Every structure is written in structure tokens, then in C-alpha cells.
Amino acid sequence: MSSTEQRVAIVTGAARGIGAATAVRLAAQGHAVAVLDLDEAACAQTVEQISQQGGKALAVGCDVSDSAQVETAVARVAEELGAPVVLVNNAGVLRDNLLFKMSDSDWDTVMNVHLRGAFLMSRACQKHMVDAGYGRIVNLSSSSALGNRGQVNYAAAKAGMQGFTKTLAKELGKFGITANAVAPGFIATDMTAATAERVGMGFEDFKAAAAGQIPVQRVGEPEDIANAVAFFADEKAGFVSGQVLYVAGGPLN
């Protein structure tokens, strides 16, 4: 790959929140970006923002837990944008509940989107990265990986993402591919707003309570995570692999 060739990135769950901010940040970094989400139409705003800033983006609809859809989506990206050599596995869902109330579906849905989705997307993209002799995989974990009441499914999935990341780093490093994880703390997104609703608090009160427990005295914004992802995705981060970076406004223990 020549130094002037535009590298292609895929960001999953990129219609809103952390995924959208990451897609915009990677486009600003010079990547052509495939904005991937379950509903292709929902990606339009992210694509438009990138285009207005002079970047190149493509909206792609895909259920990351479906193997056939993943293969089709990655093939489309390769054909329309170019071979994807940066992958950000951000797609995620919440199905919070206490263990005794949690259904099989609550567990399976979270595992399928987070872990199976990251596995399928990574498997599909690594072929292009190996061929290029270059790749960056960034997985979204969470501070919930350390355990969080009412999130036994989500916590297990996000802890799993860390083991998944470290194993990818060991397997793929010899091909010029790095794998790292970003583990956000409290970030103001639709997902944390849904958590506030679940526990019966207004979102502003929920954020204020969270900020009071964070050393920097504020909650995070999607752009805080996007900046961390952009570091791992950068060409200059080639000697950083298998790492988990907690982006939480301070230490967690």
C-alpha cells in the first residue's frame, strides 16, 4: 500500500453515539469510513457529517451477529471503498436486569451482538489486513467488564472482549496487525440514558451523580472515546498491541 493511498476503516454501531463520533474522527484522520449499523438509513446523518467535512463515507446496513450479512457487508465495503484495514468493533446493545430476572434472550442478544459480532467482523476483515500486511482492530470493552450490578450479561461480554483482543494481538501481530481495546467509563449516550430510565432517574440527575464519583468531575462524551480509538487506529501506534485502555476520567480502583 502506498503512503498516499487512503486507508479504509469500518466502524460498527456507527449511526449514533460513540460509533458516530469515532467514524467522524477517523474520517478527519484521513480514512475513508464505512458507517455500519443495523439500519442503513440511520447511518445517513453520520455519513452526511463526514461528507460535509470533506471526508469519504459509505452507509452499510448489517446485523453484525449474522455471518452471511457480515460477509456481504465487508465485501461491499471492499468493492465500493477499498479493502478495510481498520476495524472498530463498537456495535452493542443493553438488556440489563438482575440475574434472577434475566431471560435467555437477554443473555443471548448481548453475547451475540458484542462477542459474536466482533468475532464475525474481525474474521471477515482480517483477510484484507493480512493481504495488505497492515491492520488495526479496536474493540470496545467497558468499565463494566470489572463487574456491574444488573449487567451480568453486558459485563461478561465486555470482559470477553478483552480476552478476545489479547488473543487477536498474539495471532495477528506477525501480519502487521495490531489489536487493542478501549474500555469507556460513564459516557453520555443513548445507552446511558436508557440506564437512567431503568433505574428511575432523570438523565441530567443521573449524569450529575456519576460525575461526582469521577476524579475529573465530569462524565465522558463520545468524542473522548473516539480520540482514544483514533490513537490505536493510527499508523504510528504499530508497537502498541494487546492493550486495554480505560477511558473513565480517573482510576477505577
Coordinates of N, CA and C in Angstrom, one line a residue:
M1 N 0.8 -1.2 0.0 CA 0.0 0.0 0.0 C 0.9 1.2 0.0
S2 N 0.7 2.1 -0.9 CA 1.4 3.4 -1.0 C 1.1 4.3 0.2
S3 N 2.0 5.2 0.5 CA 1.8 6.1 1.6 C 0.7 7.1 1.3
T4 N 0.3 7.3 0.0 CA -0.7 8.2 -0.4 C -2.1 7.6 -0.5
E5 N -2.1 6.3 -0.5 CA -3.4 5.6 -0.6 C -4.3 5.8 0.6
Q6 N -5.5 6.1 0.4 CA -6.4 6.3 1.6 C -6.8 5.0 2.2
R7 N -6.6 4.8 3.5 CA -6.9 3.6 4.1 C -8.4 3.6 4.5
V8 N -9.0 2.4 4.5 CA -10.4 2.2 4.7 C -10.7 1.7 6.1
A9 N -11.6 2.3 6.8 CA -12.0 1.8 8.1 C -13.5 1.5 8.1
I10 N -13.8 0.5 8.9 CA -15.2 0.1 9.2 C -15.4 0.4 10.7
V11 N -16.5 1.1 11.0 CA -16.9 1.3 12.4 C -18.3 0.7 12.5
T12 N -18.5 -0.2 13.4 CA -19.8 -0.8 13.6 C -20.6 0.0 14.7
G13 N -21.9 -0.1 14.6 CA -22.7 0.7 15.5 C -22.5 2.2 15.4
A14 N -22.3 2.6 14.1 CA -21.8 4.0 13.9 C -22.9 5.0 13.5
A15 N -24.2 4.6 13.7 CA -25.3 5.5 13.4 C -25.4 6.7 14.5
R16 N -24.9 6.4 15.7 CA -25.0 7.4 16.7 C -24.0 7.2 17.8
G17 N -24.0 8.1 18.8 CA -23.1 7.9 20.0 C -21.6 7.7 19.7
I18 N -21.0 6.8 20.4 CA -19.6 6.6 20.3 C -19.2 6.2 18.9
G19 N -20.0 5.3 18.3 CA -19.7 4.9 16.9 C -19.7 6.0 15.9
A20 N -20.7 6.9 16.0 CA -20.7 8.0 15.1 C -19.5 9.0 15.3
A21 N -19.2 9.3 16.6 CA -18.1 10.1 16.9 C -16.8 9.5 16.4
T22 N -16.7 8.2 16.5 CA -15.5 7.5 16.0 C -15.3 7.6 14.5
A23 N -16.4 7.3 13.8 CA -16.4 7.4 12.4 C -16.0 8.8 11.9
V24 N -16.5 9.8 12.5 CA -16.2 11.2 12.1 C -14.7 11.5 12.5
R25 N -14.2 11.0 13.6 CA -12.8 11.2 14.0 C -11.9 10.5 13.0
L26 N -12.2 9.3 12.6 CA -11.3 8.5 11.7 C -11.3 9.1 10.3
A27 N -12.5 9.7 9.9 CA -12.5 10.4 8.6 C -11.6 11.6 8.7
A28 N -11.6 12.3 9.8 CA -10.8 13.5 10.0 C -9.3 13.1 10.0
Q29 N -9.0 11.9 10.4 CA -7.7 11.3 10.4 C -7.2 10.9 9.0
G30 N -8.1 10.9 8.1 CA -7.8 10.7 6.7 C -8.3 9.4 6.1
H31 N -9.1 8.6 6.9 CA -9.6 7.4 6.4 C -10.9 7.6 5.6
A32 N -11.1 6.7 4.7 CA -12.5 6.5 4.1 C -13.2 5.6 5.1
V33 N -14.4 5.9 5.4 CA -15.1 5.2 6.5 C -16.4 4.5 6.1
A34 N -16.5 3.3 6.4 CA -17.8 2.6 6.2 C -18.5 2.7 7.5
V35 N -19.7 3.4 7.5 CA -20.5 3.6 8.6 C -21.5 2.5 8.7
L36 N -21.3 1.5 9.6 CA -22.1 0.3 9.6 C -23.0 0.3 10.8
D37 N -24.3 0.0 10.5 CA -25.3 -0.2 11.6 C -26.4 -1.1 11.2
L38 N -27.2 -1.5 12.1 CA -28.3 -2.4 11.8 C -29.2 -1.8 10.7
D39 N -29.5 -0.5 10.9 CA -30.4 0.2 9.9 C -29.6 1.1 9.1
E40 N -29.4 0.8 7.8 CA -28.6 1.6 6.9 C -29.1 3.0 6.9
A41 N -30.4 3.3 6.8 CA -30.9 4.6 6.8 C -30.5 5.4 8.0
A42 N -30.3 4.8 9.1 CA -29.9 5.5 10.3 C -28.5 6.0 10.3
C43 N -27.7 5.6 9.3 CA -26.3 6.0 9.2 C -26.2 7.3 8.4
A44 N -27.3 7.8 7.8 CA -27.2 8.9 6.9 C -26.7 10.2 7.6
Q45 N -27.0 10.4 8.8 CA -26.5 11.6 9.5 C -25.0 11.6 9.7
T46 N -24.5 10.4 10.1 CA -23.1 10.3 10.2 C -22.3 10.5 8.9
V47 N -22.9 9.8 7.9 CA -22.3 10.0 6.5 C -22.3 11.4 6.0
E48 N -23.4 12.1 6.3 CA -23.5 13.5 5.9 C -22.5 14.3 6.6
Q49 N -22.3 14.1 7.9 CA -21.4 14.9 8.7 C -20.0 14.7 8.1
I50 N -19.6 13.5 7.8 CA -18.3 13.2 7.3 C -18.1 13.9 5.9
S51 N -19.1 13.8 5.1 CA -19.1 14.4 3.7 C -19.0 15.9 3.8
Q52 N -19.7 16.5 4.7 CA -19.7 18.0 4.8 C -18.3 18.5 5.3
Q53 N -17.6 17.6 6.0 CA -16.2 18.0 6.4 C -15.1 17.5 5.4
G54 N -15.6 17.1 4.2 CA -14.7 16.8 3.1 C -14.2 15.4 3.1
G55 N -14.8 14.5 4.0 CA -14.4 13.1 4.0 C -15.2 12.2 3.1
K56 N -14.8 11.0 3.1 CA -15.5 10.0 2.2 C -16.1 8.9 3.1
A57 N -17.4 8.6 3.0 CA -18.1 7.7 3.8 C -19.1 6.9 3.1
L58 N -19.4 5.7 3.5 CA -20.4 4.8 2.9 C -21.3 4.3 4.0
A59 N -22.6 4.4 3.9 CA -23.5 3.8 4.8 C -23.8 2.3 4.5
V60 N -23.7 1.4 5.5 CA -23.9 0.0 5.2 C -24.8 -0.6 6.3
G61 N -25.8 -1.2 5.9 CA -26.7 -1.9 6.9 C -26.3 -3.3 7.1
C62 N -26.2 -3.7 8.4 CA -25.7 -5.1 8.7 C -26.0 -5.4 10.1
D63 N -26.5 -6.6 10.3 CA -26.6 -7.2 11.6 C -25.3 -8.0 11.9
V64 N -24.5 -7.4 12.8 CA -23.1 -8.0 13.0 C -23.2 -9.4 13.6
S65 N -24.3 -9.8 14.1 CA -24.4 -11.2 14.6 C -24.8 -12.2 13.6
D66 N -25.0 -11.8 12.4 CA -25.4 -12.7 11.3 C -24.2 -12.9 10.3
S67 N -23.7 -14.1 10.2 CA -22.5 -14.3 9.5 C -22.6 -14.0 8.0
A68 N -23.7 -14.3 7.4 CA -23.9 -14.0 6.0 C -24.0 -12.5 5.7
Q69 N -24.7 -11.8 6.6 CA -24.7 -10.3 6.4 C -23.4 -9.7 6.6
V70 N -22.6 -10.2 7.5 CA -21.2 -9.6 7.8 C -20.4 -9.8 6.5
E71 N -20.4 -11.1 6.0 CA -19.6 -11.3 4.8 C -20.0 -10.4 3.6
T72 N -21.3 -10.3 3.5 CA -21.8 -9.4 2.4 C -21.4 -8.0 2.6
A73 N -21.5 -7.5 3.8 CA -21.2 -6.1 4.1 C -19.7 -5.8 3.9
V74 N -18.9 -6.7 4.4 CA -17.4 -6.4 4.2 C -17.0 -6.5 2.7
A75 N -17.6 -7.4 2.0 CA -17.4 -7.5 0.6 C -17.8 -6.2 -0.2
R76 N -18.9 -5.7 0.3 CA -19.4 -4.4 -0.3 C -18.5 -3.3 0.0
V77 N -18.0 -3.2 1.2 CA -17.0 -2.1 1.6 C -15.8 -2.3 0.7
A78 N -15.3 -3.5 0.6 CA -14.1 -3.7 -0.2 C -14.2 -3.3 -1.7
E79 N -15.4 -3.5 -2.2 CA -15.7 -3.2 -3.6 C -15.9 -1.7 -3.8
E80 N -16.6 -1.0 -2.9 CA -17.0 0.4 -3.1 C -16.0 1.4 -2.5
L81 N -15.3 1.0 -1.4 CA -14.4 1.9 -0.8 C -13.0 1.4 -0.9
G82 N -12.8 0.1 -0.9 CA -11.4 -0.4 -0.8 C -11.3 -1.4 0.3
A83 N -10.2 -2.2 0.3 CA -10.0 -3.2 1.3 C -10.0 -2.6 2.7
P84 N -10.8 -3.0 3.6 CA -10.8 -2.4 5.0 C -9.6 -2.9 5.8
V85 N -8.8 -2.0 6.3 CA -7.6 -2.4 7.1 C -7.7 -1.8 8.5
V86 N -8.8 -1.1 8.8 CA -9.1 -0.6 10.2 C -10.5 -1.1 10.5
L87 N -10.6 -1.7 11.6 CA -11.9 -2.2 12.1 C -12.2 -1.7 13.5
V88 N -13.3 -1.1 13.8 CA -13.7 -0.7 15.1 C -14.9 -1.5 15.5
N89 N -14.8 -2.4 16.4 CA -16.0 -3.2 16.8 C -16.7 -2.5 18.0
N90 N -17.6 -1.7 17.6 CA -18.3 -0.8 18.6 C -19.8 -1.2 18.8
A91 N -20.4 -2.0 17.9 CA -21.8 -2.3 18.0 C -22.1 -2.9 19.3
G92 N -23.2 -2.5 19.9 CA -23.6 -3.0 21.2 C -25.0 -2.7 21.6
V93 N -25.5 -3.5 22.5 CA -26.9 -3.4 23.0 C -26.9 -3.6 24.5
L94 N -27.9 -3.1 25.1 CA -28.1 -3.4 26.6 C -29.4 -4.2 26.7
R95 N -29.3 -5.2 27.6 CA -30.5 -5.9 28.1 C -30.3 -6.1 29.6
D96 N -30.3 -5.0 30.3 CA -30.0 -5.0 31.7 C -31.1 -5.7 32.6
N97 N -30.7 -6.4 33.6 CA -31.6 -7.0 34.6 C -30.7 -7.7 35.6
L98 N -31.3 -7.9 36.8 CA -30.7 -8.7 37.8 C -30.7 -10.2 37.3
L99 N -29.8 -10.9 37.8 CA -29.6 -12.3 37.3 C -30.9 -13.1 37.4
F100 N -31.6 -13.0 38.5 CA -32.8 -13.9 38.6 C -34.0 -13.4 37.7
K101 N -33.9 -12.2 37.2 CA -34.9 -11.7 36.3 C -34.4 -11.8 34.8
M102 N -33.2 -12.1 34.6 CA -32.7 -12.1 33.2 C -33.1 -13.3 32.4
S103 N -33.6 -13.1 31.2 CA -34.1 -14.1 30.3 C -33.0 -14.7 29.5
D104 N -33.2 -15.9 28.9 CA -32.3 -16.4 28.0 C -32.0 -15.5 26.8
S105 N -33.1 -14.8 26.4 CA -32.9 -13.9 25.3 C -32.1 -12.7 25.6
D106 N -32.3 -12.2 26.9 CA -31.4 -11.1 27.3 C -30.0 -11.4 27.3
W107 N -29.6 -12.6 27.7 CA -28.2 -13.1 27.7 C -27.7 -13.2 26.3
D108 N -28.5 -14.0 25.5 CA -28.1 -14.3 24.1 C -27.9 -13.1 23.2
T109 N -28.8 -12.2 23.3 CA -28.8 -11.0 22.5 C -27.5 -10.2 22.7
V110 N -27.2 -10.0 24.0 CA -26.0 -9.2 24.3 C -24.7 -9.9 23.9
M111 N -24.7 -11.2 24.1 CA -23.5 -12.0 23.7 C -23.4 -12.0 22.2
N112 N -24.5 -12.1 21.5 CA -24.4 -12.2 20.0 C -24.0 -10.9 19.4
V113 N -24.5 -9.8 19.9 CA -24.1 -8.5 19.3 C -22.6 -8.2 19.6
H114 N -22.3 -8.3 20.9 CA -20.9 -7.8 21.3 C -19.9 -8.8 20.9
L115 N -19.9 -10.1 21.4 CA -18.9 -11.0 21.2 C -18.9 -11.7 19.8
R116 N -20.1 -12.3 19.4 CA -20.2 -12.9 18.1 C -20.0 -11.9 17.0
G117 N -20.5 -10.7 17.2 CA -20.4 -9.6 16.2 C -18.9 -9.3 16.0
A118 N -18.2 -9.1 17.1 CA -16.8 -8.7 17.0 C -16.0 -9.9 16.3
F119 N -16.3 -11.1 16.7 CA -15.7 -12.3 16.1 C -15.9 -12.3 14.6
L120 N -17.2 -12.2 14.2 CA -17.5 -12.3 12.7 C -16.9 -11.1 11.9
M121 N -17.0 -9.9 12.5 CA -16.4 -8.8 11.8 C -14.9 -8.9 11.7
S122 N -14.2 -9.3 12.7 CA -12.8 -9.5 12.7 C -12.3 -10.6 11.8
R123 N -13.0 -11.7 11.8 CA -12.7 -12.8 10.9 C -12.8 -12.3 9.4
A124 N -13.9 -11.6 9.1 CA -14.1 -11.2 7.7 C -13.1 -10.1 7.3
C125 N -12.7 -9.2 8.2 CA -11.8 -8.2 7.8 C -10.3 -8.6 7.8
Q126 N -9.9 -9.6 8.6 CA -8.5 -9.9 8.8 C -7.9 -10.4 7.5
K127 N -8.7 -11.0 6.6 CA -8.2 -11.4 5.3 C -7.7 -10.3 4.5
H128 N -8.4 -9.1 4.5 CA -7.9 -8.0 3.8 C -6.7 -7.4 4.5
M129 N -6.6 -7.4 5.8 CA -5.5 -6.9 6.5 C -4.2 -7.7 6.3
V130 N -4.4 -9.0 6.3 CA -3.2 -9.9 6.0 C -2.7 -9.7 4.7
D131 N -3.6 -9.5 3.7 CA -3.1 -9.3 2.3 C -2.4 -7.9 2.2
A132 N -2.8 -7.0 3.0 CA -2.2 -5.6 3.0 C -0.9 -5.6 3.8
G133 N -0.7 -6.6 4.7 CA 0.4 -6.5 5.6 C 0.3 -5.4 6.6
Y134 N -1.0 -5.0 6.9 CA -1.2 -3.9 7.8 C -2.7 -4.0 8.3
G135 N -2.9 -3.7 9.6 CA -4.2 -3.7 10.1 C -4.3 -3.2 11.5
R136 N -5.5 -2.6 11.8 CA -5.7 -2.1 13.1 C -7.1 -2.6 13.5
I137 N -7.2 -3.3 14.6 CA -8.5 -3.7 15.2 C -8.7 -3.1 16.5
V138 N -9.7 -2.3 16.7 CA -10.0 -1.7 18.0 C -11.4 -2.2 18.5
N139 N -11.4 -2.8 19.7 CA -12.6 -3.3 20.2 C -13.1 -2.5 21.4
L140 N -14.4 -2.3 21.5 CA -14.9 -1.5 22.6 C -15.3 -2.5 23.7
S141 N -14.6 -2.3 24.8 CA -14.9 -3.0 26.1 C -15.7 -2.0 26.9
S142 N -15.5 -2.1 28.2 CA -16.3 -1.2 29.1 C -15.7 -1.3 30.5
S143 N -15.9 -0.3 31.3 CA -15.6 -0.4 32.8 C -16.5 -1.4 33.4
S144 N -17.6 -1.7 32.8 CA -18.5 -2.8 33.3 C -17.8 -4.2 33.3
A145 N -16.8 -4.3 32.5 CA -16.0 -5.6 32.5 C -15.5 -6.0 33.9
L146 N -15.4 -5.0 34.8 CA -14.9 -5.2 36.1 C -16.1 -5.7 37.0
G147 N -17.3 -5.7 36.5 CA -18.5 -6.1 37.2 C -19.4 -4.9 37.5
N148 N -20.7 -5.1 37.2 CA -21.6 -4.0 37.5 C -23.0 -4.6 37.7
R149 N -23.6 -4.3 38.8 CA -24.9 -4.8 39.2 C -25.9 -4.6 38.1
G150 N -26.7 -5.6 37.8 CA -27.7 -5.5 36.8 C -27.3 -5.7 35.4
Q151 N -26.0 -6.0 35.2 CA -25.4 -6.2 33.9 C -24.5 -7.4 33.8
V152 N -25.0 -8.5 34.3 CA -24.2 -9.7 34.3 C -23.9 -10.1 32.8
N153 N -24.8 -9.9 31.9 CA -24.6 -10.3 30.5 C -23.6 -9.3 29.9
Y154 N -23.9 -8.0 30.0 CA -23.0 -7.0 29.5 C -21.6 -7.0 30.0
A155 N -21.5 -7.2 31.3 CA -20.2 -7.3 32.0 C -19.4 -8.5 31.5
A156 N -20.1 -9.6 31.3 CA -19.4 -10.8 30.8 C -18.9 -10.6 29.3
A157 N -19.8 -10.0 28.5 CA -19.4 -9.7 27.2 C -18.3 -8.8 27.0
K158 N -18.3 -7.7 27.8 CA -17.2 -6.7 27.8 C -15.9 -7.3 28.3
A159 N -16.0 -8.1 29.3 CA -14.7 -8.8 29.8 C -14.2 -9.8 28.7
G160 N -15.2 -10.4 28.1 CA -14.8 -11.3 27.0 C -14.1 -10.6 25.9
M161 N -14.5 -9.3 25.6 CA -13.9 -8.6 24.6 C -12.4 -8.3 24.8
Q162 N -12.0 -8.3 26.1 CA -10.6 -8.1 26.5 C -9.8 -9.3 26.2
G163 N -10.3 -10.5 26.5 CA -9.6 -11.7 26.2 C -9.5 -11.9 24.7
F164 N -10.6 -11.6 24.0 CA -10.6 -11.6 22.5 C -9.6 -10.8 21.9
T165 N -9.4 -9.5 22.4 CA -8.5 -8.6 21.9 C -7.0 -9.1 22.1
K166 N -6.7 -9.6 23.3 CA -5.4 -10.0 23.6 C -5.0 -11.2 22.7
T167 N -5.9 -12.1 22.4 CA -5.7 -13.2 21.6 C -5.5 -12.8 20.1
L168 N -6.3 -11.9 19.6 CA -6.1 -11.4 18.3 C -4.7 -10.8 18.2
A169 N -4.3 -10.0 19.2 CA -2.9 -9.4 19.1 C -1.8 -10.5 18.9
K170 N -2.0 -11.6 19.7 CA -1.0 -12.6 19.6 C -1.0 -13.4 18.2
E171 N -2.2 -13.6 17.7 CA -2.3 -14.3 16.5 C -2.0 -13.5 15.2
L172 N -2.3 -12.2 15.2 CA -2.2 -11.4 14.0 C -1.0 -10.5 14.0
G173 N -0.3 -10.4 15.1 CA 0.8 -9.4 15.1 C 1.8 -9.7 14.0
K174 N 2.1 -10.9 13.7 CA 3.1 -11.2 12.6 C 2.7 -10.7 11.2
F175 N 1.5 -10.4 11.1 CA 1.0 -9.9 9.8 C 0.9 -8.4 9.7
G176 N 1.5 -7.7 10.8 CA 1.4 -6.3 10.8 C 0.1 -5.7 11.3
I177 N -0.7 -6.5 12.0 CA -2.0 -6.2 12.5 C -1.9 -6.0 14.0
T178 N -2.4 -4.9 14.6 CA -2.5 -4.7 16.0 C -4.0 -4.9 16.4
A179 N -4.2 -5.2 17.7 CA -5.5 -5.3 18.2 C -5.5 -4.7 19.6
N180 N -6.3 -3.8 19.9 CA -6.4 -3.1 21.2 C -7.8 -2.9 21.6
A181 N -8.1 -2.6 22.8 CA -9.4 -2.3 23.3 C -9.5 -1.0 24.1
V182 N -10.6 -0.3 23.9 CA -10.9 0.9 24.7 C -12.1 0.5 25.6
A183 N -11.9 0.8 26.9 CA -12.9 0.5 27.9 C -13.5 1.8 28.5
P184 N -14.6 2.3 27.9 CA -15.1 3.5 28.5 C -15.7 3.4 29.9
G185 N -15.6 4.5 30.6 CA -16.4 4.6 31.8 C -17.8 5.2 31.5
F186 N -18.2 6.1 32.3 CA -19.6 6.7 32.0 C -19.5 7.7 30.9
I187 N -20.2 7.4 29.8 CA -20.2 8.2 28.6 C -21.7 8.6 28.3
A188 N -21.9 9.9 28.1 CA -23.3 10.4 27.9 C -23.7 9.9 26.5
T189 N -24.5 8.9 26.4 CA -25.0 8.4 25.2 C -26.5 7.9 25.4
D190 N -27.1 7.5 24.3 CA -28.5 6.9 24.4 C -28.5 5.7 25.3
M191 N -27.4 4.9 25.4 CA -27.4 3.7 26.2 C -27.4 4.1 27.7
T192 N -26.6 5.1 28.1 CA -26.6 5.5 29.5 C -27.9 6.2 29.8
A193 N -28.5 6.9 28.9 CA -29.8 7.5 29.1 C -30.8 6.4 29.4
A194 N -30.7 5.3 28.7 CA -31.6 4.1 28.9 C -31.4 3.5 30.3
T195 N -30.2 3.5 30.7 CA -29.9 3.0 32.1 C -30.5 3.9 33.1
A196 N -30.4 5.2 32.9 CA -31.0 6.2 33.9 C -32.5 5.9 34.0
E197 N -33.1 5.7 32.8 CA -34.6 5.4 32.8 C -34.9 4.1 33.5
R198 N -34.0 3.1 33.3 CA -34.3 1.8 34.0 C -34.2 1.9 35.5
V199 N -33.4 2.8 36.0 CA -33.3 2.9 37.5 C -34.2 4.1 38.0
G200 N -34.9 4.7 37.1 CA -35.9 5.7 37.6 C -35.4 7.0 37.9
M201 N -34.3 7.4 37.2 CA -33.7 8.8 37.4 C -33.8 9.6 36.1
G202 N -33.9 10.9 36.3 CA -33.7 11.8 35.1 C -32.3 11.7 34.6
F203 N -32.1 11.9 33.3 CA -30.7 11.7 32.8 C -29.8 12.8 33.3
E204 N -30.2 14.0 33.5 CA -29.3 15.1 34.0 C -28.9 14.8 35.4
D205 N -29.8 14.3 36.3 CA -29.5 13.9 37.6 C -28.6 12.7 37.6
F206 N -28.8 11.8 36.7 CA -28.0 10.6 36.6 C -26.6 10.9 36.3
K207 N -26.4 11.9 35.3 CA -25.1 12.3 34.9 C -24.4 13.1 36.1
A208 N -25.1 13.9 36.7 CA -24.5 14.7 37.9 C -24.1 13.7 39.0
A209 N -24.8 12.7 39.3 CA -24.4 11.7 40.3 C -23.2 11.0 39.9
A210 N -23.1 10.6 38.6 CA -22.0 9.9 38.1 C -20.7 10.8 38.1
A211 N -20.9 12.1 37.7 CA -19.7 13.0 37.7 C -19.1 13.2 39.1
G212 N -20.0 13.1 40.1 CA -19.5 13.3 41.4 C -18.6 12.2 41.9
Q213 N -18.6 11.1 41.2 CA -17.8 9.9 41.6 C -16.5 9.8 40.7
I214 N -16.4 10.7 39.7 CA -15.3 10.6 38.8 C -14.3 11.7 39.1
P215 N -13.0 11.3 39.2 CA -12.0 12.3 39.6 C -11.9 13.6 38.8
V216 N -12.2 13.5 37.5 CA -12.2 14.8 36.7 C -13.5 15.6 36.8
Q217 N -14.4 15.0 37.6 CA -15.7 15.7 37.9 C -16.6 16.0 36.7
R218 N -16.5 15.1 35.7 CA -17.5 15.2 34.6 C -17.7 13.8 34.0
V219 N -18.8 13.7 33.3 CA -18.9 12.4 32.6 C -18.3 12.5 31.2
G220 N -18.0 11.4 30.6 CA -17.4 11.4 29.3 C -18.3 11.7 28.2
E221 N -17.8 12.2 27.0 CA -18.5 12.4 25.8 C -18.1 11.4 24.8
P222 N -18.9 11.1 23.8 CA -18.4 10.2 22.7 C -17.1 10.5 22.1
E223 N -16.8 11.8 22.0 CA -15.6 12.3 21.4 C -14.3 11.8 22.2
D224 N -14.5 11.7 23.5 CA -13.4 11.2 24.4 C -13.0 9.8 24.0
I225 N -14.0 9.0 23.7 CA -13.7 7.6 23.3 C -13.1 7.6 21.9
A226 N -13.7 8.4 21.0 CA -13.2 8.5 19.6 C -11.8 8.9 19.5
N227 N -11.3 9.8 20.4 CA -9.9 10.2 20.4 C -9.0 9.0 20.8
A228 N -9.4 8.2 21.7 CA -8.6 7.0 22.2 C -8.6 6.0 21.1
V229 N -9.7 5.8 20.4 CA -9.8 4.8 19.3 C -8.8 5.3 18.2
A230 N -8.9 6.6 17.9 CA -8.0 7.1 16.8 C -6.6 6.9 17.1
F231 N -6.1 7.0 18.3 CA -4.7 6.7 18.7 C -4.4 5.2 18.3
F232 N -5.2 4.3 18.7 CA -4.9 2.9 18.4 C -5.0 2.6 16.9
A233 N -5.8 3.4 16.2 CA -6.0 3.1 14.7 C -4.9 3.8 13.9
D234 N -4.1 4.6 14.5 CA -3.1 5.4 13.8 C -1.9 4.5 13.3
E235 N -1.4 4.8 12.2 CA -0.2 4.1 11.7 C 0.9 4.1 12.7
K236 N 1.1 5.2 13.4 CA 2.2 5.4 14.4 C 2.1 4.5 15.6
A237 N 0.9 3.9 15.8 CA 0.7 3.0 17.0 C 1.0 1.6 16.7
G238 N 1.9 1.3 15.8 CA 2.2 0.0 15.4 C 2.9 -0.9 16.4
F239 N 3.5 -0.3 17.5 CA 4.1 -1.1 18.5 C 3.3 -1.2 19.8
V240 N 2.0 -0.8 19.7 CA 1.1 -0.9 20.8 C 0.0 -2.0 20.4
S241 N 0.0 -3.1 21.1 CA -1.0 -4.1 20.7 C -1.3 -5.0 22.0
G242 N -2.5 -5.5 22.0 CA -3.0 -6.3 23.1 C -3.3 -5.5 24.4
Q243 N -3.5 -4.2 24.2 CA -3.7 -3.4 25.4 C -5.2 -3.0 25.6
V244 N -5.5 -2.8 26.9 CA -6.9 -2.3 27.2 C -6.7 -1.0 27.9
L245 N -7.3 0.0 27.3 CA -7.2 1.4 27.8 C -8.5 1.8 28.4
Y246 N -8.5 2.0 29.7 CA -9.8 2.5 30.4 C -9.8 4.0 30.2
V247 N -10.9 4.5 29.6 CA -11.1 5.9 29.4 C -12.3 6.3 30.3
A248 N -12.0 6.7 31.6 CA -13.0 6.8 32.6 C -12.9 8.0 33.5
G249 N -12.0 8.9 33.1 CA -11.9 10.1 33.9 C -11.1 9.9 35.2
G250 N -10.4 8.8 35.4 CA -9.7 8.5 36.6 C -9.6 7.0 36.8
P251 N -8.8 6.6 37.8 CA -8.7 5.2 38.1 C -10.0 4.6 38.6
L252 N -10.2 3.3 38.4 CA -11.4 2.7 38.8 C -11.3 1.9 40.0
N253 N -10.1 1.8 40.6 CA -10.0 1.2 41.9 C -9.0 1.8 42.8

